Amino acid sequence: MHHHRLDELITAKLSGTLDESGREELAALLLQHPEWEQQAALLEQYWNSVPEPEAPPAAVFSEMMAKAEPTGETTVKIVAWWKWVAAAVLAGLLCTAGYHLWQGTRRQKELQLVETRNGERRHFRLSDGTTVHLNASSHLTCRLNARTREIWLDGEAFFEVAKDPTRPFVVHAASMNIHALGTAFNVKAYPEDAQYETTLLEGAVEVYLDKTPEQKVRLRPYEKLAIGSTTAPASPEKKIMIKPVVSKVAMAKAASLPVIDSTLSETAWVSNRLQFEALRFDQLARLLERWYGVKIEFRNETVKNYVFSGSFASESITQALQALQLTEEFHFDNQSTRIIIY
């Protein structure tokens, strides 16, 4: 009812027939429904942008008026009536467009993007109650509606999924699809890495690949699924590998561990600690670039093959590299956001 009255008031305003009380009513209505202001502004902007029609030649106009034989008052009424009709038609058309615009806006709200840069990590909660930790240099798009919950991930994220049996929770990351209900798991899928990983800490997930959706792999807590990347130049054979991420002793104690296990290298980043095990220096360099927001350049090919294990938390990039120098010999030049290793 209110929206119909809005159409009437805007039509009167555009046609120039809106009186003072009508202007006050329109202002009050827009104040009560601020979401309609954009539609009203769009209508007025479009109306003002339409050029005035050119007046016909004097002879033609005289002939038209002679046939009509109107009085001056009638002429004014005819002009006003046509202006009102034009405004009403425009209002009707643009209100319909406004509805579709609102529908599009609603769909856009369903599809939301969150992204991080190198050196940046974010922690947030989705509208369904799911908690998300997004690692550096990652892009996450989510669609949450009454029927489903879908996530598209490029990078790394840790999910603590809110239970909702009526709405599946699915993460699409590279060629992997992870289907979960009320669970906690980590997904790592950077295009430049040699492999993609899914690590389950709590609950259960089913993982399947785009090309073989019928072949579902079910993970148990403290298991990791890894698959070779299709884009990385040094990609291993593209096959699914499943392995435990902790010892049997640790698994026996899993019930007493918090959901986010900071002792695991796969999820230590969620607790603001970069942990790595037996990584070549060129692989570690990518982690350091994301973690510290720097660019690392190697000037010595031999140094790339050094293997490191360790962890960093509050250390600066200079302190981290100095710690690595304690186990292997190399030199580096720190140029703010650019590190040269030789």
JSON list of C-alpha atoms in Angstrom, two decimals, residues 97-111:
[
{"chain": "A", "resi": 97, "resn": "ALA", "atom": "CA", "xyz": [13.09, -1.80, -13.00]},
{"chain": "A", "resi": 98, "resn": "GLY", "atom": "CA", "xyz": [13.57, -0.88, -9.36]},
{"chain": "A", "resi": 99, "resn": "TYR", "atom": "CA", "xyz": [12.03, -4.20, -8.34]},
{"chain": "A", "resi": 100, "resn": "HIS", "atom": "CA", "xyz": [14.47, -6.07, -10.56]},
{"chain": "A", "resi": 101, "resn": "LEU", "atom": "CA", "xyz": [17.29, -3.90, -9.22]},
{"chain": "A", "resi": 102, "resn": "TRP", "atom": "CA", "xyz": [16.21, -4.86, -5.69]},
{"chain": "A", "resi": 103, "resn": "GLN", "atom": "CA", "xyz": [16.11, -8.52, -6.69]},
{"chain": "A", "resi": 104, "resn": "GLY", "atom": "CA", "xyz": [19.61, -8.21, -8.17]},
{"chain": "A", "resi": 105, "resn": "THR", "atom": "CA", "xyz": [20.84, -6.47, -5.02]},
{"chain": "A", "resi": 106, "resn": "ARG", "atom": "CA", "xyz": [19.39, -9.26, -2.92]},
{"chain": "A", "resi": 107, "resn": "ARG", "atom": "CA", "xyz": [21.17, -11.86, -5.03]},
{"chain": "A", "resi": 108, "resn": "GLN", "atom": "CA", "xyz": [24.40, -9.88, -4.72]},
{"chain": "A", "resi": 109, "resn": "LYS", "atom": "CA", "xyz": [23.98, -9.90, -0.94]},
{"chain": "A", "resi": 110, "resn": "GLU", "atom": "CA", "xyz": [23.69, -13.70, -1.11]},
{"chain": "A", "resi": 111, "resn": "LEU", "atom": "CA", "xyz": [27.01, -13.80, -2.99]}
]
